[in-house]
PDB file of C-alpha atoms in Angstrom:
ATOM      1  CA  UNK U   1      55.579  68.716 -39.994  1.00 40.00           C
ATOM      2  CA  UNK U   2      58.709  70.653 -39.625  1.00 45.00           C
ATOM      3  CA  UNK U   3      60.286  71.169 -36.162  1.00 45.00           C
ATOM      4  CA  UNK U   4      62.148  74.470 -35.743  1.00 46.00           C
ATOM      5  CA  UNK U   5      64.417  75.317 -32.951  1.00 42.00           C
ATOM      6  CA  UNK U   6      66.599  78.170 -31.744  1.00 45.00           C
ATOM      7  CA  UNK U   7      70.232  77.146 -30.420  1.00 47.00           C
ATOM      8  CA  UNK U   8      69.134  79.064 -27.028  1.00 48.00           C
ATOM      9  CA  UNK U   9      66.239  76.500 -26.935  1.00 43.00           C
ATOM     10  CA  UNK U  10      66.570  73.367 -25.563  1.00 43.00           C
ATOM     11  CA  UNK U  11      67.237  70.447 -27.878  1.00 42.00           C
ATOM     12  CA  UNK U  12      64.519  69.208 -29.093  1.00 38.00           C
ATOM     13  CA  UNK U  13      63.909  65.520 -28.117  1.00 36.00           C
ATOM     14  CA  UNK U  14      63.009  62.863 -30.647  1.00 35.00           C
ATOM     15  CA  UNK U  15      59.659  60.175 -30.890  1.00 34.00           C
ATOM     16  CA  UNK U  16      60.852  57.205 -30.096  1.00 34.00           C
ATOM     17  CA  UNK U  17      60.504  54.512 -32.209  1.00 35.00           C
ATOM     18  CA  UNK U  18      59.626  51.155 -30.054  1.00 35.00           C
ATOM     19  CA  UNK U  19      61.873  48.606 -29.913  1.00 34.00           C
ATOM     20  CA  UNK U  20      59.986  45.825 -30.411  1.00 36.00           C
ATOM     21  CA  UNK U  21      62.811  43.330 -29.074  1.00 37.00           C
ATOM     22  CA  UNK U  22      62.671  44.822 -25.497  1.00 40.00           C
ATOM     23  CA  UNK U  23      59.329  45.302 -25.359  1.00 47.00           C
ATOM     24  CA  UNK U  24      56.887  48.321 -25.868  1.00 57.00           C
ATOM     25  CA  UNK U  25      53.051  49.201 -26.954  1.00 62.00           C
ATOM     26  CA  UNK U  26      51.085  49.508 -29.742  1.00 68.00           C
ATOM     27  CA  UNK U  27      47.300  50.719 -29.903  1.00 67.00           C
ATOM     28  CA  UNK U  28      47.594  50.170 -25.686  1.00 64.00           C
ATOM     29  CA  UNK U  29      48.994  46.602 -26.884  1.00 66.00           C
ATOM     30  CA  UNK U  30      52.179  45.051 -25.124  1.00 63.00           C
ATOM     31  CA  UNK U  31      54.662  43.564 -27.783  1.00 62.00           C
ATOM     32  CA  UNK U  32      57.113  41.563 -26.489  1.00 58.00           C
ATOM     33  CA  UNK U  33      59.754  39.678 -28.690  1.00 55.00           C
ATOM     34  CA  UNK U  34      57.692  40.507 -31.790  1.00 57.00           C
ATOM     35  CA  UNK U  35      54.876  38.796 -30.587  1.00 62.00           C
ATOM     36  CA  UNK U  36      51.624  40.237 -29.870  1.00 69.00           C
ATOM     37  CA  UNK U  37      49.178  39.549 -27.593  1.00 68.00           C
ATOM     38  CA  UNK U  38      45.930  41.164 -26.144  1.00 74.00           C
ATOM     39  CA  UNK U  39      43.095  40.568 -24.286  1.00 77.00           C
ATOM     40  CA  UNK U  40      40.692  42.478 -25.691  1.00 82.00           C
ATOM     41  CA  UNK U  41      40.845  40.825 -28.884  1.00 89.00           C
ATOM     42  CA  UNK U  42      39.496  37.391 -26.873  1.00 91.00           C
ATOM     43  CA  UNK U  43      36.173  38.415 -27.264  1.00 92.00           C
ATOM     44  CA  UNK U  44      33.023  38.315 -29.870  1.00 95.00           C
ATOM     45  CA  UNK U  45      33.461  41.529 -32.086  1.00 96.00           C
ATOM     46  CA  UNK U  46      30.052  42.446 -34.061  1.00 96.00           C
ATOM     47  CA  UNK U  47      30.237  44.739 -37.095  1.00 96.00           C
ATOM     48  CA  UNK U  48      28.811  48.195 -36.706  1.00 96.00           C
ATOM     49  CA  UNK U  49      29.450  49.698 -40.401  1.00 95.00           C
ATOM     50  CA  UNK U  50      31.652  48.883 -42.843  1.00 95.00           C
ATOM     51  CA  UNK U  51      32.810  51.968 -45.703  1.00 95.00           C
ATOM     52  CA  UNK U  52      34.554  51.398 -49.043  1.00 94.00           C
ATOM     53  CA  UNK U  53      37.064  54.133 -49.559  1.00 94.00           C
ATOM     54  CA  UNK U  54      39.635  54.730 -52.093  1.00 94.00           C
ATOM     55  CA  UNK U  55      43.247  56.130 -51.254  1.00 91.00           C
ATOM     56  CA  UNK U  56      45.118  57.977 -53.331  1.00 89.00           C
ATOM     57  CA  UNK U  57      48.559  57.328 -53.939  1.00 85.00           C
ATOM     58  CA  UNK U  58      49.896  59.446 -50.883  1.00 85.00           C
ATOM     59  CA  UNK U  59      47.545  57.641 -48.418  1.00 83.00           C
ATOM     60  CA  UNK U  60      44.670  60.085 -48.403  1.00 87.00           C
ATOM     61  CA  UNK U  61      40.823  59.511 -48.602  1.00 90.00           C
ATOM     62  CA  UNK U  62      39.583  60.269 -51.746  1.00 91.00           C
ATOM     63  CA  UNK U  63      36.345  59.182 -51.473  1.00 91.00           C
ATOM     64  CA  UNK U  64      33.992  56.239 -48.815  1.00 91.00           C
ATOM     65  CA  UNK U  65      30.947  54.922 -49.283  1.00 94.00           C
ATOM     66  CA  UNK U  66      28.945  52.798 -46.736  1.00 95.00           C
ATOM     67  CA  UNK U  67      28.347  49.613 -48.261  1.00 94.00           C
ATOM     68  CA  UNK U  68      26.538  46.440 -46.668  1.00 93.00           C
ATOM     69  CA  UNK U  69      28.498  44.413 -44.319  1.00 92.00           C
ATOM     70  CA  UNK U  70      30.702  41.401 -45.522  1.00 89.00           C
ATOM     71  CA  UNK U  71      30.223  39.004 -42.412  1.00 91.00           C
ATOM     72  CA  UNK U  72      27.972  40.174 -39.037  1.00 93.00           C
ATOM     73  CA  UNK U  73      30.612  39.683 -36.551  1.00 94.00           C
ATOM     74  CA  UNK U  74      34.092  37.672 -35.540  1.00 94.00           C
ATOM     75  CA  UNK U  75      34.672  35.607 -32.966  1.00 94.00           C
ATOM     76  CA  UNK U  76      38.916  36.036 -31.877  1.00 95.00           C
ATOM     77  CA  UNK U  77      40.355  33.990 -29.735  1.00 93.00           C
ATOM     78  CA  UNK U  78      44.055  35.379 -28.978  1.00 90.00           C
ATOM     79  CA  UNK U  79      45.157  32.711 -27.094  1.00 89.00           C
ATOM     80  CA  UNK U  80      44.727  29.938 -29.835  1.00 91.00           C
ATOM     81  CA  UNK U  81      45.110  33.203 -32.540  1.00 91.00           C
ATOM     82  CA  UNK U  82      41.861  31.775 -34.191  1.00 94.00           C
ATOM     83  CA  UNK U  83      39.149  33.257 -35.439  1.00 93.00           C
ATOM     84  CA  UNK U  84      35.663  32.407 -36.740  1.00 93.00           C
ATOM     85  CA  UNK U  85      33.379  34.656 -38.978  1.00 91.00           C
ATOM     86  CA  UNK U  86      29.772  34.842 -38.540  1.00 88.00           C
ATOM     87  CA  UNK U  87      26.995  35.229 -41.640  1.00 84.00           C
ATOM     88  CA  UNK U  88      29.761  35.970 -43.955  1.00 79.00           C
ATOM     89  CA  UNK U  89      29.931  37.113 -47.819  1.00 77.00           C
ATOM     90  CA  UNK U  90      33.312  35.630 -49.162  1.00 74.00           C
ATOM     91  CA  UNK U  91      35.148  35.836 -52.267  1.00 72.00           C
ATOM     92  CA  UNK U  92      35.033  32.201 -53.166  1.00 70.00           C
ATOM     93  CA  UNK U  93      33.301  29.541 -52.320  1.00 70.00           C
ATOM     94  CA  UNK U  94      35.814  27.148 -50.980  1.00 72.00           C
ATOM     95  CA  UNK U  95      36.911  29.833 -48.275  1.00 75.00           C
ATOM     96  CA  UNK U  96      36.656  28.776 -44.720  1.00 78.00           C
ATOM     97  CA  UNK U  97      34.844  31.116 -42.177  1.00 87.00           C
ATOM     98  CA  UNK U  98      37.318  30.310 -39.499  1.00 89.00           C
ATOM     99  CA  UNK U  99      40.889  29.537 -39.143  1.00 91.00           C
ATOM    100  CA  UNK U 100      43.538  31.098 -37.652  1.00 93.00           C
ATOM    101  CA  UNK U 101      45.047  34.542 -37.560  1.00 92.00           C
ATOM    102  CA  UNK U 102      48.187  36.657 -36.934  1.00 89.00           C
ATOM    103  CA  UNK U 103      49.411  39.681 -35.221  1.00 87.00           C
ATOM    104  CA  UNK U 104      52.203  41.714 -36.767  1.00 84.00           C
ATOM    105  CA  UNK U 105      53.169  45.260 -36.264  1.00 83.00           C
ATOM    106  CA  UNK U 106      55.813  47.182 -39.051  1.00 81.00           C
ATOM    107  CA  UNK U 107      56.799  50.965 -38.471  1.00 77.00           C
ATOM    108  CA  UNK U 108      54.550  51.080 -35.360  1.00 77.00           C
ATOM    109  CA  UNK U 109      51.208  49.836 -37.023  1.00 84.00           C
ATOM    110  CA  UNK U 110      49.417  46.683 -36.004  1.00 87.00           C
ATOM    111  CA  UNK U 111      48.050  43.943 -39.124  1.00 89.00           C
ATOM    112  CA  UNK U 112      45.868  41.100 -38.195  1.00 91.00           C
ATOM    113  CA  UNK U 113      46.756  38.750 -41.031  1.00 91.00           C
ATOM    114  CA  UNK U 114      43.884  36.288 -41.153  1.00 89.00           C
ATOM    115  CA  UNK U 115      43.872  33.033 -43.049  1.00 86.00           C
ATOM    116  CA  UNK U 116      40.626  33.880 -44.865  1.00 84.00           C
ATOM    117  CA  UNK U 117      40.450  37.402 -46.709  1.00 83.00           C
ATOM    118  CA  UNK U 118      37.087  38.444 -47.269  1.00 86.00           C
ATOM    119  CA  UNK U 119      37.988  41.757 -48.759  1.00 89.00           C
ATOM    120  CA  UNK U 120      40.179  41.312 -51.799  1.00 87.00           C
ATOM    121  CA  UNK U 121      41.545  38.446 -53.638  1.00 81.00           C
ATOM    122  CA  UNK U 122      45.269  39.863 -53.454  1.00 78.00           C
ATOM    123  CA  UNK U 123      47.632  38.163 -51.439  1.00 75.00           C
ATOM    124  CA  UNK U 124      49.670  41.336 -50.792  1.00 79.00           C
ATOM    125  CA  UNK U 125      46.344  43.296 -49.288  1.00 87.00           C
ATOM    126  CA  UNK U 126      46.950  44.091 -45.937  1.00 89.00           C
ATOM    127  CA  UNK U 127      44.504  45.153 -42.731  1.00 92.00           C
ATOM    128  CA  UNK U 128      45.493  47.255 -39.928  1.00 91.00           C
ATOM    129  CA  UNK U 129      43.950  47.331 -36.307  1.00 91.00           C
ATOM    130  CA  UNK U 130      43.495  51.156 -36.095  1.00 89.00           C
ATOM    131  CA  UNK U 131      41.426  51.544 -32.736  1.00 89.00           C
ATOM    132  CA  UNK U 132      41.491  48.851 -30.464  1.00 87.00           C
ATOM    133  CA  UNK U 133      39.725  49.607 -27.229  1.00 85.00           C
ATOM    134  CA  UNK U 134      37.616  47.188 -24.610  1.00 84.00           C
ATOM    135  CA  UNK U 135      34.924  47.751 -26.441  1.00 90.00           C
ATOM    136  CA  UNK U 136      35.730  49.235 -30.346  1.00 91.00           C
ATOM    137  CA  UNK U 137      38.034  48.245 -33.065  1.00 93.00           C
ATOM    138  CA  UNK U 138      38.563  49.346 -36.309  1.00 94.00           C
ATOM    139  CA  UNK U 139      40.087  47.933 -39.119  1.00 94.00           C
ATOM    140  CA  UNK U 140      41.411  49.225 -42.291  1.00 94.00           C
ATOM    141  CA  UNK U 141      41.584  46.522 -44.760  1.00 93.00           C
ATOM    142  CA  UNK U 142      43.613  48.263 -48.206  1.00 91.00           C
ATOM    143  CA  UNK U 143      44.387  46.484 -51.304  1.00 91.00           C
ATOM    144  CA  UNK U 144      47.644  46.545 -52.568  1.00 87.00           C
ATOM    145  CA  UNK U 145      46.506  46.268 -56.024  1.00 89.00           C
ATOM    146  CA  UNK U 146      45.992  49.919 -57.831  1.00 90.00           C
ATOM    147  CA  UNK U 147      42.436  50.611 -59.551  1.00 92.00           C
ATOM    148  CA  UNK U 148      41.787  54.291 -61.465  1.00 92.00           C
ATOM    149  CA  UNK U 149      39.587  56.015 -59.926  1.00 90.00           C
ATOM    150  CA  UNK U 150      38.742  59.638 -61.503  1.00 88.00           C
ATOM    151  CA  UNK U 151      41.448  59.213 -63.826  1.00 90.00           C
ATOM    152  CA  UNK U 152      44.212  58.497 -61.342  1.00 91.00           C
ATOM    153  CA  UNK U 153      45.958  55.733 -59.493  1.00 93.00           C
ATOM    154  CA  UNK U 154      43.877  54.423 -56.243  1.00 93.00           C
ATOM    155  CA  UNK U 155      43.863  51.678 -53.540  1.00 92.00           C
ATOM    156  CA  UNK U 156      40.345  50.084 -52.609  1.00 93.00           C
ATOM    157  CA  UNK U 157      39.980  49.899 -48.748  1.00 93.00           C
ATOM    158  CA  UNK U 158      37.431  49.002 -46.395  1.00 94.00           C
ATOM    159  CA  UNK U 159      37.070  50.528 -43.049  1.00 95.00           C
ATOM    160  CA  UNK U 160      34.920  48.101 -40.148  1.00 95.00           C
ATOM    161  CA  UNK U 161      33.870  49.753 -37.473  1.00 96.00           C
ATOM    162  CA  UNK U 162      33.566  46.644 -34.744  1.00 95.00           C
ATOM    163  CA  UNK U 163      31.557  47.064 -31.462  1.00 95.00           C
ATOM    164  CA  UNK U 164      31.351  44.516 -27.715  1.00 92.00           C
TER     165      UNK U 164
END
């Protein structure tokens, strides 16, 4: 996006970028000191969908595919920042389908990091809260590690589509 002005305009004004230290919002969120807390995240969250996409190199959907669901729902608890997974599908065996979790936000995007990754065996993968509403939330789980998809460079994602 390019912003153009004419001196006769009036200057234009510039998106802030929160300052997490003070205080702020993300997603409808408050952050305070770096720490995040909600309330609608306190609740039982079952999966509507869940879509494997690839991402090209510049961020953009190159291709999704619904696939079956990896767990039926998860229980979060933001007070205690647990969490507990219900019917799940994970990568190993010795994984845990509850634990706890942790809210982060970098460059104005919120993570939940949680201490089981049923997605992708990369430690770098990350997952973003997208839409976070009293009764949606969507996360975008990407893996940091690149795949080839069509003869070029790719990240594996899955979007889940949650539902109260």
């Amino acid at each position: 996006m390019i912003a153009i002005s004419c001196k006769l305009d009036d200057p234009l004004i510039p998106v802030p970028n929160p300052n997490f230290n003070s205080g702020g919002t993300v997603l409808g969120i408050n952050v305070f000191n770096k720490t995040v807390n909600n309330s609608y995240l306190s609740n039982l969250w079952t999966v509507s969908s869940t879509v494997k996409q690839y991402y090209d190199t510049s961020d953009v959907v190159i291709s999704g595919t619904s696939v079956p669901n990896r767990f039926t729902s998860i229980s979060l608890n933001d007070n205690t920042k647990t969490f507990v997974f219900t019917n799940g599908t994970f990568l190993y065996a010795d994984q845990k389908p509850s634990g706890l979790y942790r809210l982060y936000t970098t460059d104005n995007v919120l993570f939940i990091q949680l201490g089981t990754n049923v997605f992708f065996d990369s430690a770098n993968s990350t997952t973003r809260i997208t839409n976070l509403t009293a009764r949606a939330m969507t996360w975008l789980a990407i893996d940091t590690n690149t795949v080839v998809v069509n003869g070029k460079p790719a990240h594996e994602a899955y979007q889940v589509i949650f539902a109260r």
